[in-house]
Coordinates of C-alpha atoms in Angstrom, one line a residue:
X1 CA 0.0 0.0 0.0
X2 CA 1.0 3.6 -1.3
X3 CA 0.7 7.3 0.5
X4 CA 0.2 9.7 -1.8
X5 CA 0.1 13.3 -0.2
X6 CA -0.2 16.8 -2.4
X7 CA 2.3 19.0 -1.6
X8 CA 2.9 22.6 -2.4
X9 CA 6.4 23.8 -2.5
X10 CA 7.6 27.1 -2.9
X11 CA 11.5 28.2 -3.4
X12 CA 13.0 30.5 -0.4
X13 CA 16.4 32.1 -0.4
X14 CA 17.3 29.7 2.3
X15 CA 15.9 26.6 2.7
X16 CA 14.3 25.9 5.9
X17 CA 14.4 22.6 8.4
X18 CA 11.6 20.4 8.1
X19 CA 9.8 18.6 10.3
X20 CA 7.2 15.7 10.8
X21 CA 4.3 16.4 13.1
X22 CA 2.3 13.2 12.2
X23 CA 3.6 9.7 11.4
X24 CA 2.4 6.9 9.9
X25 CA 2.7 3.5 12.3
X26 CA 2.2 1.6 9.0
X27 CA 5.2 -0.4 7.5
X28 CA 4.0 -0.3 4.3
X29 CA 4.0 3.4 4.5
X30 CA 6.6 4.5 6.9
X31 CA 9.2 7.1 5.7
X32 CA 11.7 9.4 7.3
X33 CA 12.5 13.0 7.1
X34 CA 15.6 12.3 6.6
X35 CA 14.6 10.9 2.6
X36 CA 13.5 14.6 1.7
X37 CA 17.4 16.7 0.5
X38 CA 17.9 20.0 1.1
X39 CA 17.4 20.3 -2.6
X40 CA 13.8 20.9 -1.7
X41 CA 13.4 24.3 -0.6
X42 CA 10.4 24.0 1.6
X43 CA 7.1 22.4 2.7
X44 CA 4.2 24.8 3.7
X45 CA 1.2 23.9 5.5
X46 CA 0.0 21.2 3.6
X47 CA -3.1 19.0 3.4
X48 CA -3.1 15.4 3.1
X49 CA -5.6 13.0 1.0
X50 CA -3.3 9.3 2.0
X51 CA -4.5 6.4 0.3
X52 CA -3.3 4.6 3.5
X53 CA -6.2 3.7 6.2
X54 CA -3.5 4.4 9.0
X55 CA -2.3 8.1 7.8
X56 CA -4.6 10.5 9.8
X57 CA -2.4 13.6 8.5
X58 CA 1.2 14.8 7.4
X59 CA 2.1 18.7 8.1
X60 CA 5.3 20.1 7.4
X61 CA 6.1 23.3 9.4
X62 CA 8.9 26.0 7.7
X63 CA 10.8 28.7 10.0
X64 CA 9.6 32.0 9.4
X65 CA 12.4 34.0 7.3
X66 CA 12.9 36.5 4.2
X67 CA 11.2 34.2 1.0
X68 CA 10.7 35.2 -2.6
X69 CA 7.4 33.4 -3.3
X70 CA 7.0 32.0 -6.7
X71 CA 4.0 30.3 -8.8
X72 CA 2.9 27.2 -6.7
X73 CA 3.3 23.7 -8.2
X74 CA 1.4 20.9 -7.3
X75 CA 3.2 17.9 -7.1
X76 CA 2.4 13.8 -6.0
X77 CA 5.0 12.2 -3.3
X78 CA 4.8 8.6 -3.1
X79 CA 5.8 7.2 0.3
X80 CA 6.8 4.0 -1.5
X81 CA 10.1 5.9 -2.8
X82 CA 9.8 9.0 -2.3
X83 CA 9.6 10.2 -5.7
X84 CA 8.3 13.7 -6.6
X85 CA 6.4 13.4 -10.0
X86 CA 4.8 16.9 -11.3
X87 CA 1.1 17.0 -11.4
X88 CA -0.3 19.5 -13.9
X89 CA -2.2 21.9 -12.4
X90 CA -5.6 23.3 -13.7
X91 CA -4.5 26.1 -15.6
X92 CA -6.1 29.3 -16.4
X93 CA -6.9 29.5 -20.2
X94 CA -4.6 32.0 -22.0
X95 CA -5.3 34.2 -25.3
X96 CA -4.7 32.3 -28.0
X97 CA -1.9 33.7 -30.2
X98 CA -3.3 35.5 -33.0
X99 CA -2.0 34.1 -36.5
X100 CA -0.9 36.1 -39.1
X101 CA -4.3 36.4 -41.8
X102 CA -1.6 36.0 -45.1
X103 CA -0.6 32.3 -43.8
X104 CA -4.1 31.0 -42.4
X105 CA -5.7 31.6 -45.7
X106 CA -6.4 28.0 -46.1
X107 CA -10.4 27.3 -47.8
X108 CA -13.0 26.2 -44.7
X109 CA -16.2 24.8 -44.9
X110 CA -18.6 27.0 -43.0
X111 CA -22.0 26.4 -41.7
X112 CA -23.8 29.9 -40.9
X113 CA -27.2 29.3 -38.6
X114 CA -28.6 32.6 -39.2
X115 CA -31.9 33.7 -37.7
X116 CA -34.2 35.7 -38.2
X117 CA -33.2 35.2 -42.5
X118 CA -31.1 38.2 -43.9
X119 CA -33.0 37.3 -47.4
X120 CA -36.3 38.2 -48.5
X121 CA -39.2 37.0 -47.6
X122 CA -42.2 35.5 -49.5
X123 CA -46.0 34.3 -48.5
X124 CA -45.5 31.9 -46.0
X125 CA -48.6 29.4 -45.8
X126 CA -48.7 27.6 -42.8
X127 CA -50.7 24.1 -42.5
X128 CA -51.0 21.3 -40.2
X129 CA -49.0 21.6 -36.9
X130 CA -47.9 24.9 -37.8
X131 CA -51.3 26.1 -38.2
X132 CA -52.4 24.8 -34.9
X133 CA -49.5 26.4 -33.0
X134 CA -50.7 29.5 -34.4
X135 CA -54.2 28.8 -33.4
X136 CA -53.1 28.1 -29.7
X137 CA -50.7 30.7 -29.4
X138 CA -53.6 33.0 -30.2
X139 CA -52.9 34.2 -33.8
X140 CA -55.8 33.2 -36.0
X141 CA -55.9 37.0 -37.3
X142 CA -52.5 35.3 -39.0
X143 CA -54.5 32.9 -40.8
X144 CA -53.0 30.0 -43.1
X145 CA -51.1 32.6 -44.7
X146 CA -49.0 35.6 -44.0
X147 CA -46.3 38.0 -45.1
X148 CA -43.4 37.6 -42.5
X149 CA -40.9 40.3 -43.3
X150 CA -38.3 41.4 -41.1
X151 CA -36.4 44.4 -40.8
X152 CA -32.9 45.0 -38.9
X153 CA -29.9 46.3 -39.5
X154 CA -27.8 42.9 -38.8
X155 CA -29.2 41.9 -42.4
X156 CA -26.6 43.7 -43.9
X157 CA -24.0 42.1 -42.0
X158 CA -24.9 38.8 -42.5
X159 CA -25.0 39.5 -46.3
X160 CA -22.0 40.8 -46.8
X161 CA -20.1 38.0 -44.3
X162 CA -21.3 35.6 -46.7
X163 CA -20.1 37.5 -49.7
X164 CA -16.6 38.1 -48.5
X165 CA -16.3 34.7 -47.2
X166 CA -17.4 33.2 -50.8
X167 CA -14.9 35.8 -52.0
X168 CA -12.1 34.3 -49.8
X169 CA -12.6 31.1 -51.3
X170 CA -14.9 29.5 -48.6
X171 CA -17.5 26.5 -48.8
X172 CA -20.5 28.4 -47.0
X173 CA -23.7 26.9 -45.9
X174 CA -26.5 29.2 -44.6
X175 CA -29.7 27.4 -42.3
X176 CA -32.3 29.5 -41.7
X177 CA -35.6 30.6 -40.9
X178 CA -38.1 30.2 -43.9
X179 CA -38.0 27.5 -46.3
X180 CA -38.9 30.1 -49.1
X181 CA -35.1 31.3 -49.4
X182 CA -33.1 31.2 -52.3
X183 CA -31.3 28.3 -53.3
X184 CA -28.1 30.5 -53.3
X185 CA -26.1 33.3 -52.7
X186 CA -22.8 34.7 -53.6
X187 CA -22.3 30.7 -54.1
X188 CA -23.0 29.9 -50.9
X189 CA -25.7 27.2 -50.5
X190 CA -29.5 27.8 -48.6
X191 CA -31.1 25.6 -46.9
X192 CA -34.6 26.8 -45.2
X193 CA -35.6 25.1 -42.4
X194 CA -39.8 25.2 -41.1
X195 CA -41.1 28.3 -39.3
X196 CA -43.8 29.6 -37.5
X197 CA -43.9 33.0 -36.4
X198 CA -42.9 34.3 -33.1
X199 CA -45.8 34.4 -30.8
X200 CA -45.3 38.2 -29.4
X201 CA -43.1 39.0 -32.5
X202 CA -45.3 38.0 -35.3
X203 CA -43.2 39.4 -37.9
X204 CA -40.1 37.2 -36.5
X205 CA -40.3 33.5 -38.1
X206 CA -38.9 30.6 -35.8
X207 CA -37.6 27.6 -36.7
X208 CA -35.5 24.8 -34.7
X209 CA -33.5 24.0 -37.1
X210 CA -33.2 20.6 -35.9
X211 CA -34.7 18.2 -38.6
X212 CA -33.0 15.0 -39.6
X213 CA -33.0 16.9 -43.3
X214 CA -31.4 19.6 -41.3
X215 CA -29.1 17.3 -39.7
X216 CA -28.3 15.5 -42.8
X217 CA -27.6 18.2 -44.9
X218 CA -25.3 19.3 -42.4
X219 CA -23.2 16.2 -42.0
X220 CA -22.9 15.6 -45.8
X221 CA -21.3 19.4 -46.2
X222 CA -18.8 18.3 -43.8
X223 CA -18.5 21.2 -41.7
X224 CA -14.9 22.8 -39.9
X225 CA -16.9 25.6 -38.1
X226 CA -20.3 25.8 -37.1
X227 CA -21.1 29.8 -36.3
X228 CA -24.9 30.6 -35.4
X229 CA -26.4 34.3 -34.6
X230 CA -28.4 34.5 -31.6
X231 CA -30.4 37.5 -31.7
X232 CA -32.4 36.2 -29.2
X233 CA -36.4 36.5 -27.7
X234 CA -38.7 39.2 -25.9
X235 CA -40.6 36.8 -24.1
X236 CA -39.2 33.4 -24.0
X237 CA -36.7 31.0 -25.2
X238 CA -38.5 30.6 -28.7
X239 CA -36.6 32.7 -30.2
X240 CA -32.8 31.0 -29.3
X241 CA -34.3 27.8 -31.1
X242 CA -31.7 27.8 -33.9
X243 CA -29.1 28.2 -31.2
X244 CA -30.0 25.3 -29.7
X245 CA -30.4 23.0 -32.9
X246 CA -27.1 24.3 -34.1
X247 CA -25.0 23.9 -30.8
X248 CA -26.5 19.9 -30.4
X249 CA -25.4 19.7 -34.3
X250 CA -22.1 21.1 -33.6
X251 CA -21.9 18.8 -30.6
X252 CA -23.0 15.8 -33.0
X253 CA -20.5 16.5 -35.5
X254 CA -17.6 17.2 -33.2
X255 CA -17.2 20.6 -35.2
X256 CA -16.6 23.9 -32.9
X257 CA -19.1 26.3 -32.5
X258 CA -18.9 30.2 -32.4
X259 CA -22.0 32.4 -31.3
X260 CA -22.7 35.4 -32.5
X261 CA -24.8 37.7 -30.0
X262 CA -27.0 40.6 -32.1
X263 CA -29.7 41.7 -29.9
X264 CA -29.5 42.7 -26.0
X265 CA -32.6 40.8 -25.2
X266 CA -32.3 41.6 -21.7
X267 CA -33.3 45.2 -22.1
X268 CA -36.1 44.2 -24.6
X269 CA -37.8 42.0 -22.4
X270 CA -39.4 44.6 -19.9
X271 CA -40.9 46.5 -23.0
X272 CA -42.8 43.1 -23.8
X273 CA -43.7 41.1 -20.8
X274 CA -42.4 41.1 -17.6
X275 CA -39.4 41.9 -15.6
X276 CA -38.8 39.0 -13.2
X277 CA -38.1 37.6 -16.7
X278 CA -35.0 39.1 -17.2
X279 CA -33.1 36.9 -14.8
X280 CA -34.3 33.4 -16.3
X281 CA -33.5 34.8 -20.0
X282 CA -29.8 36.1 -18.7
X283 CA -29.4 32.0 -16.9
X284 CA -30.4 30.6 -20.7
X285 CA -27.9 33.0 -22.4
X286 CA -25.0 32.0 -19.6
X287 CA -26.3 28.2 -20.9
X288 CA -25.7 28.8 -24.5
X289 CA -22.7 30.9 -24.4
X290 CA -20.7 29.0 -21.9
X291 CA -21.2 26.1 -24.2
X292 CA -20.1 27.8 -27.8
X293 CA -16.1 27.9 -27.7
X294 CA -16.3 31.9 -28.9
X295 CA -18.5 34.8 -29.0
X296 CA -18.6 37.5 -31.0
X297 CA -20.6 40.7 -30.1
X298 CA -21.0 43.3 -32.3
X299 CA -19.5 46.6 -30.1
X300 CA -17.8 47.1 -26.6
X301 CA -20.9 48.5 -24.8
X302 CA -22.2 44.7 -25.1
X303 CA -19.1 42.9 -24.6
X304 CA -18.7 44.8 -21.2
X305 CA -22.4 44.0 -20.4
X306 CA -21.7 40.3 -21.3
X307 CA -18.3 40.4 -19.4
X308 CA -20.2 41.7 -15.7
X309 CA -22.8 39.1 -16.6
X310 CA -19.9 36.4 -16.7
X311 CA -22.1 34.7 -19.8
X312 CA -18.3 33.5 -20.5
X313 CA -14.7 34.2 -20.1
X314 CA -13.4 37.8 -20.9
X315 CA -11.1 36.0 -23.4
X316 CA -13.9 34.2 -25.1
X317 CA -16.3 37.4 -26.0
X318 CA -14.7 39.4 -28.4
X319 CA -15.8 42.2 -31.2
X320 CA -16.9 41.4 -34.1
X321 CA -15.7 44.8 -36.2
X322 CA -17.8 47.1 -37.8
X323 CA -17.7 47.6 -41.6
X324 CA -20.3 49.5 -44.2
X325 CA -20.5 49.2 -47.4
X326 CA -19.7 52.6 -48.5
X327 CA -20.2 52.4 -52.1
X328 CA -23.8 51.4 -51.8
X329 CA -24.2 54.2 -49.2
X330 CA -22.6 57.3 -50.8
X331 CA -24.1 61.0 -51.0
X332 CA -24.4 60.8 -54.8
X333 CA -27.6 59.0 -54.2
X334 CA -29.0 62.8 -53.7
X335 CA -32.3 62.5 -55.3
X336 CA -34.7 65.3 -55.4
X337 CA -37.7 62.6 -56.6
X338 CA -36.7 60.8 -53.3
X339 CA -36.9 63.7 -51.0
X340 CA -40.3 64.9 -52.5
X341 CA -41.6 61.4 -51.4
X342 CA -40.2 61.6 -48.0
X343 CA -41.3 65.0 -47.3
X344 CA -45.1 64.6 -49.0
X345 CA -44.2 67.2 -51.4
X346 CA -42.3 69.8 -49.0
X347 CA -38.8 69.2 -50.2
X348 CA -37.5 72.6 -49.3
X349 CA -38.7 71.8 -45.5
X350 CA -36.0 70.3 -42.7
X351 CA -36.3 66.5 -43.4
X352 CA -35.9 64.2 -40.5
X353 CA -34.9 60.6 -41.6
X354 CA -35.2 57.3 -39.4
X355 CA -34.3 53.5 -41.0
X356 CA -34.7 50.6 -39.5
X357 CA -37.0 48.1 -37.6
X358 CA -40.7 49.4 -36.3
X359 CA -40.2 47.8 -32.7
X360 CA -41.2 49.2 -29.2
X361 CA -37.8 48.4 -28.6
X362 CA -36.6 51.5 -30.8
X363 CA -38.2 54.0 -28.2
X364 CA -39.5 55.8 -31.8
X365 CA -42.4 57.1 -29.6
X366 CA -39.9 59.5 -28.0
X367 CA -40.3 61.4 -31.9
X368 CA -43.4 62.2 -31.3
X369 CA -42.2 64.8 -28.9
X370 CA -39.3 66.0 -31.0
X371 CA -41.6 66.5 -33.7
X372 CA -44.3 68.8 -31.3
X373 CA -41.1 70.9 -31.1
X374 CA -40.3 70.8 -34.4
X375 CA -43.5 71.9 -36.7
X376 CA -41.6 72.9 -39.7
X377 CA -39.8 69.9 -40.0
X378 CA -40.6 66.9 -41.5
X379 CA -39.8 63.1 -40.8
X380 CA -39.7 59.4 -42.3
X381 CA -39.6 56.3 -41.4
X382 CA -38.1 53.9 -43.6
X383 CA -38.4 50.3 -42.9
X384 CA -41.4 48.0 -41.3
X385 CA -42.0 45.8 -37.9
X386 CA -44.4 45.0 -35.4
X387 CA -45.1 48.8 -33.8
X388 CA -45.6 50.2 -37.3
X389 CA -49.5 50.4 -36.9
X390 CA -49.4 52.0 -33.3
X391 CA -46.9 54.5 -34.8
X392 CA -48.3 55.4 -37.4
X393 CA -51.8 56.2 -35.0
X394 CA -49.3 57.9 -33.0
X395 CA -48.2 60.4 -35.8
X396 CA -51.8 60.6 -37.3
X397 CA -52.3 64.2 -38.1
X398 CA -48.2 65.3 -38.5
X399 CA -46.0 65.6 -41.3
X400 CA -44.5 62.2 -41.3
X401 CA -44.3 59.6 -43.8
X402 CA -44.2 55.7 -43.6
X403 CA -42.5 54.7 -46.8
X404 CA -42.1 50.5 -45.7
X405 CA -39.5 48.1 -46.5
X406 CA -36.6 50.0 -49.0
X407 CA -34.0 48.2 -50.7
X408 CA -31.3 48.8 -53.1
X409 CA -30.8 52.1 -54.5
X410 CA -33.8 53.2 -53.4
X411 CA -32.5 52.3 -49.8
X412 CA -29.5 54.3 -50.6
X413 CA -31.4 57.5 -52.2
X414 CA -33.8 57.3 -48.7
X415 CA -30.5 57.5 -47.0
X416 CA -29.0 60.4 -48.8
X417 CA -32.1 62.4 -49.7
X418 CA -32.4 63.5 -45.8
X419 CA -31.0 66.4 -43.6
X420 CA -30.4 64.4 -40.4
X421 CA -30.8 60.9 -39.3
X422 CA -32.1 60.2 -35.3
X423 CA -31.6 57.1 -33.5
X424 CA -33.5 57.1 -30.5
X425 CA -32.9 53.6 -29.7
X426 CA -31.7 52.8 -26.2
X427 CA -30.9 49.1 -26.9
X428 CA -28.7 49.1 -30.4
X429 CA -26.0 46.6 -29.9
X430 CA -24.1 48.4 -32.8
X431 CA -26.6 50.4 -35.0
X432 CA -25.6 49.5 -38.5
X433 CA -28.2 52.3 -39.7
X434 CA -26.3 54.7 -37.6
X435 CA -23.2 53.6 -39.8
X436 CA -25.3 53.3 -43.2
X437 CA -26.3 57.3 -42.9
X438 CA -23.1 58.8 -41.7
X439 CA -21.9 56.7 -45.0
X440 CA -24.1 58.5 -46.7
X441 CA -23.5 61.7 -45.9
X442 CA -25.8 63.1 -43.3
X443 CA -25.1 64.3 -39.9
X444 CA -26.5 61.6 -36.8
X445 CA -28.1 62.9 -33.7
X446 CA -28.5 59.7 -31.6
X447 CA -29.0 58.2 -28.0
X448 CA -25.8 57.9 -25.9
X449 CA -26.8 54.4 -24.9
X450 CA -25.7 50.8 -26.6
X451 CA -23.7 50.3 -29.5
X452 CA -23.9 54.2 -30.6
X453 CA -21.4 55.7 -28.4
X454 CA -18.5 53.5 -30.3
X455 CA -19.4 54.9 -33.3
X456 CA -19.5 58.7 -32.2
X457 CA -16.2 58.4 -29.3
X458 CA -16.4 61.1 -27.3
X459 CA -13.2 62.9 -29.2
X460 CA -15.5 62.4 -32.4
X461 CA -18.7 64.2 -30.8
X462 CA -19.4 67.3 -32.3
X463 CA -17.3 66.4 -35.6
X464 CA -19.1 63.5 -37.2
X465 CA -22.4 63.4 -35.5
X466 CA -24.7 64.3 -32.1
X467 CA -24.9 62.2 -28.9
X468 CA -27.8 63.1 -26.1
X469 CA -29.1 61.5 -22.7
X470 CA -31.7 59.4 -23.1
X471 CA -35.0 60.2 -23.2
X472 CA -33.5 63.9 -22.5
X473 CA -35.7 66.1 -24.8
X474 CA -34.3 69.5 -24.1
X475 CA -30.9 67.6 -24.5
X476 CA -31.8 66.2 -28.1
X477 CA -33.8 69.7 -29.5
X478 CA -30.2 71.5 -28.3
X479 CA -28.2 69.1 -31.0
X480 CA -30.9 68.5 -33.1
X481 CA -32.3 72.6 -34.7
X482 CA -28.7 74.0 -35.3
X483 CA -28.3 71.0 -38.0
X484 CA -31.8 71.2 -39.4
X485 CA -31.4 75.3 -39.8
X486 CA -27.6 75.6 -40.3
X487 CA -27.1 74.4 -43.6
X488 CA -23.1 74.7 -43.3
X489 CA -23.0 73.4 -40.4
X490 CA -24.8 70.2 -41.4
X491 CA -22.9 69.8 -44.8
X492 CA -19.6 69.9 -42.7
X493 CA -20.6 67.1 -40.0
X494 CA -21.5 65.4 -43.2
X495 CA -18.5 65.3 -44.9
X496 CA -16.2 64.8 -41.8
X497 CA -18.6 61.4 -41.1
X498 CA -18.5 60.0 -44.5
X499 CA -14.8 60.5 -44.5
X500 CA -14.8 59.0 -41.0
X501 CA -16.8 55.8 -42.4
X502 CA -14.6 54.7 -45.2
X503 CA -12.0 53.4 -42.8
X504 CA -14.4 50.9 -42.2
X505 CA -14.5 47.9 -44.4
X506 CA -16.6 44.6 -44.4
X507 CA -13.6 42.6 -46.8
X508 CA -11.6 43.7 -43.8
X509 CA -14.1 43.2 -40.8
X510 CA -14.8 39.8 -42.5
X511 CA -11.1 38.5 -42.8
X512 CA -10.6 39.2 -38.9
X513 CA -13.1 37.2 -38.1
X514 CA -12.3 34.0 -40.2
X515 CA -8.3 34.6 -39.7
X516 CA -8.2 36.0 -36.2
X517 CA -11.3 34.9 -34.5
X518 CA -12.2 31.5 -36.3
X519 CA -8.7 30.5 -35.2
X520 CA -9.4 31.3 -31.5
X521 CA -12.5 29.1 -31.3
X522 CA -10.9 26.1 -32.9
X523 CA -7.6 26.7 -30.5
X524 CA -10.2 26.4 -27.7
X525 CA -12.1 24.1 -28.8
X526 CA -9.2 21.6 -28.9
X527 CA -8.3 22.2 -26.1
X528 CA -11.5 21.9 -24.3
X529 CA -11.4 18.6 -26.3
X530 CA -7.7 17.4 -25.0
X531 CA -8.9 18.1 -21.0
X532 CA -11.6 15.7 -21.4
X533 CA -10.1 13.5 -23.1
X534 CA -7.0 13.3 -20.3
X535 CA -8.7 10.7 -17.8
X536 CA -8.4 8.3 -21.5
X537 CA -4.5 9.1 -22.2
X538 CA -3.8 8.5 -18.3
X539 CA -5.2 4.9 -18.6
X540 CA -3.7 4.6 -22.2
X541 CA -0.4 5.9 -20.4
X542 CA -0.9 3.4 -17.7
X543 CA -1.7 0.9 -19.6
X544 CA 0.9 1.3 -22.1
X545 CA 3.9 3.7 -20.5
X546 CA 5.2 4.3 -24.0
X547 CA 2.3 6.1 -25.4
X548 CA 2.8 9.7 -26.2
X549 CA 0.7 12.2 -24.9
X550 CA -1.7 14.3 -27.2
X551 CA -0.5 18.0 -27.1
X552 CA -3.3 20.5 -27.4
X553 CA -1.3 23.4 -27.9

């Protein structure tokens, strides 16, 4: 019978006496002092798990005196012959090294779950099952059929990711929500999974994502990265469906699996149901997060909410950059014929612009007031959502215009066409519109809250565009009139934040992410993969002493 006892030693400039306070009466166990050398600096109060029934407890005292403390060392002492073998101690998990882009160019195969769909939408008819849910969930105004169409600004992203990654000379396959998606894009391949539409979100389509089509589809392509978007749900876990399906697929396939995180659904979910909800929705984020080996979030406002929240290690959350495409956003899609539309005729009045999702989330009711302040100017809303019909009650009577869903150039023309773009929105985790206007020439008057502030830094403030309190109405009118009445003024800020925009690339923003950040999540996933695997080498070690150990670095 063996005593093994875990020891910590640390060096001293001069190596203490040591002594015994308990002894083992065993035979089979009994050592001496006298086998330790003065080659071993010193023993300090210890704890001791023996494998021998006799051993109640070994301590080793040191004599107080000047030390130099270094990093402690576990190691194993075997009273058999007194051997010291190193243990290896649970070690923190360091930042990967980053790889130069120009060598790590080599062609992936890369499975994008992306929901809600950054493609167009068609008629979705629902039938069967899917028609029931909708029945129980209290949707029949919905019928069998409905036009699901949904508006944000990580659309863009997601389309230009797959563009540049095509471009790269990536295999790219894209699930997602809708099975009425194109069979392609860019060369990448579509594959629409069932949906029914979110039941307080009715605009949002949901989908698991976990069929054994799905499944299949998935295993054939073969995949060396699994990366899903998890923009998340108002009201329940609904919405984090796809994350789900693709984390146990990535977890079937034995691929790693990056997250990317879009939407702060923790602030959304007091402005749809109820606040003890918050809590619950944070414990299911932790859940899914702590399980991907990387996530990306899309500016450092979130990543530091993310980081208190401890949803994963500080090393693991990291920025996805922001990029714009700045030749489809450019001021020379000036068009008279636009502004006329967005101004109901009134072109030569101040011309408030607003793009993006109609959600109670956007805090667009705050507008209202701006505009009772404002009774010369005039505003538009480009883009559609679930609020659109409540907003557009709320603005019955005042000079605004609803124009719906834009795209294209005529996306680009709404953009240009206006005097100053507002982004009331306390919750943007980046605010791609915000980027997609300054790009296009006009000055940004927007909330100091979320994603905006990274956009406009405080040294930038003033230059290329307008930050104000929240919900601060004397705060916004102050930094909203002199741009809508000082024509210079506003043709300035404009220039200075399209020239300010054009450092920001998507080719570039993409290759970080599938050089830089890619690498990271497959250095952790293996090595995630090597520490379980360890308890299988030691009995393969034990077993057979000449096996080699699997390095994971």
């Amino acid at each position: 019978m063996t005593c093994t006892t875990s020891l910590s030693i640390y060096s001293t400039l001069s190596p203490p006496s040591i002594s015994r306070a308990n002894t083992c009466s065993s035979s089979s166990c009994s050592s001496s002092s006298s086998s330790f050398s003065s080659s071993v600096p010193v023993f300090v109060a210890l704890r001791t798990k023996p494998t021998c029934p006799f051993v109640r407890g070994t301590r080793f005292s040191y004599f107080e005196g000047p030390k130099r403390v270094r990093k402690k060392t576990n190691f194993g002492i075997k009273a058999k012959d007194m051997t010291i073998t190193e243990i290896r101690p649970e070690e923190e998990e360091e930042y990967p090294p980053l790889l130069d882009p120009e060598n790590n160019s080599r062609p992936r195969r890369i499975a994008l779950f992306v929901e809600p769909s950054p493609f167009a939408y068609g008629n979705l008819r629902f039938s069967g099952i899917w028609a029931v849910m909708i029945s129980a969930f209290g949707l029949p105004f919905l019928g069998s059929q409905a036009l699901l169409r949904y508006v944000s600004g990580y659309k863009n992203r997601f389309q230009n990711f797959i563009r540049y990654l095509r471009e790269m000379g990536d295999e790219v396959m894209v699930v997602t929500t809708h099975e009425g998606v194109p069979e392609e894009f860019y060369g990448a391949k579509l594959i629409g999974s069932r949906s029914f539409p979110c039941p307080l979100y009715q605009k949002v389509p949901l989908s698991l994502a976990l069929s054994p089509r799905i499944i299949s589809e998935v295993a054939r392509f073969k995949p060396d990265i699994i990366h899903a978007s998890s923009p998340g749900i108002m009201a329940s876990t609904l919405f984090l469906l796809p994350v789900f399906g693709a984390l146990i697929i990535a977890k079937l396939l034995c691929v790693p699996i990056v997250m990317s995180y879009h939407t702060h659904v923790p602030v959304y979910i007091p402005r749809y149901t109820f606040s003890w909800l918050v809590r619950p929705m944070w414990l299911v984020i932790k859940f899914l997060h702590r399980a991907a080996d990387l996530t990306l979030v899309p500016s450092a406002a979130i990543q530091k909410d993310l980081q208190a929240e401890r949803v994963a290690a500080d090393n693991k959350i990291r920025l996805w950059n922001k990029g714009v495409d700045s030749e489809s956003f450019h001021p020379r899609f000036r068009s008279h014929e636009m502004r006329i539309r967005l101004s109901n005729g009134e072109p030569e009045k101040p011309l408030i612009v607003h793009v993006g999702r109609i959600g109670v989330e956007k805090s667009l009711d705050f507008l209202k007031s701006v505009m009772d302040s404002l009774p010369e100017a005039r505003i538009a809303f480009i883009g559609d959502g679930p609020y659109r019909e409540e907003l557009e009650k709320l603005f019955s009577g005042m000079p605004a215009v609803f124009t719906g869903m834009l795209g294209g150039e005529e996306l680009s023309q709404a953009y240009a066409s206006g005097d100053v773009f507002v982004m009331p929105s306390e919750s943007e985790t980046l605010g791609l519109v915000v980027l997609e206007a300054m790009s296009s020439g006009i000055p940004v008057v927007g909330a100091r809250a979320g994603g905006v502030p990274d956009i406009i830094p405080p040294d930038q403030e003033g230059k290329i565009g307008y930050l104000y309190n929240p919900g601060d109405l004397e705060d916004c009118l102050s930094k909203l009139k002199p741009l809508l009445y000082n024509h210079e003024l506003r043709e300035t800020m404009g220039i200075a934040a399209r020239q300010e925009m054009e450092k920001y690339d998507w080719k570039a923003a993409t290759r970080i992410i599938r050089n830089e950040q890619y690498n990271a999540a497959i250095w952790f996933w293996r090595k995630k993969r090597a520490q379980m695997l360890r308890p299988v080498q030691w009995l393969i070690k034990l077993i057979s002493p000449s096996s080699s150990q699997v390095s994971y670095r």
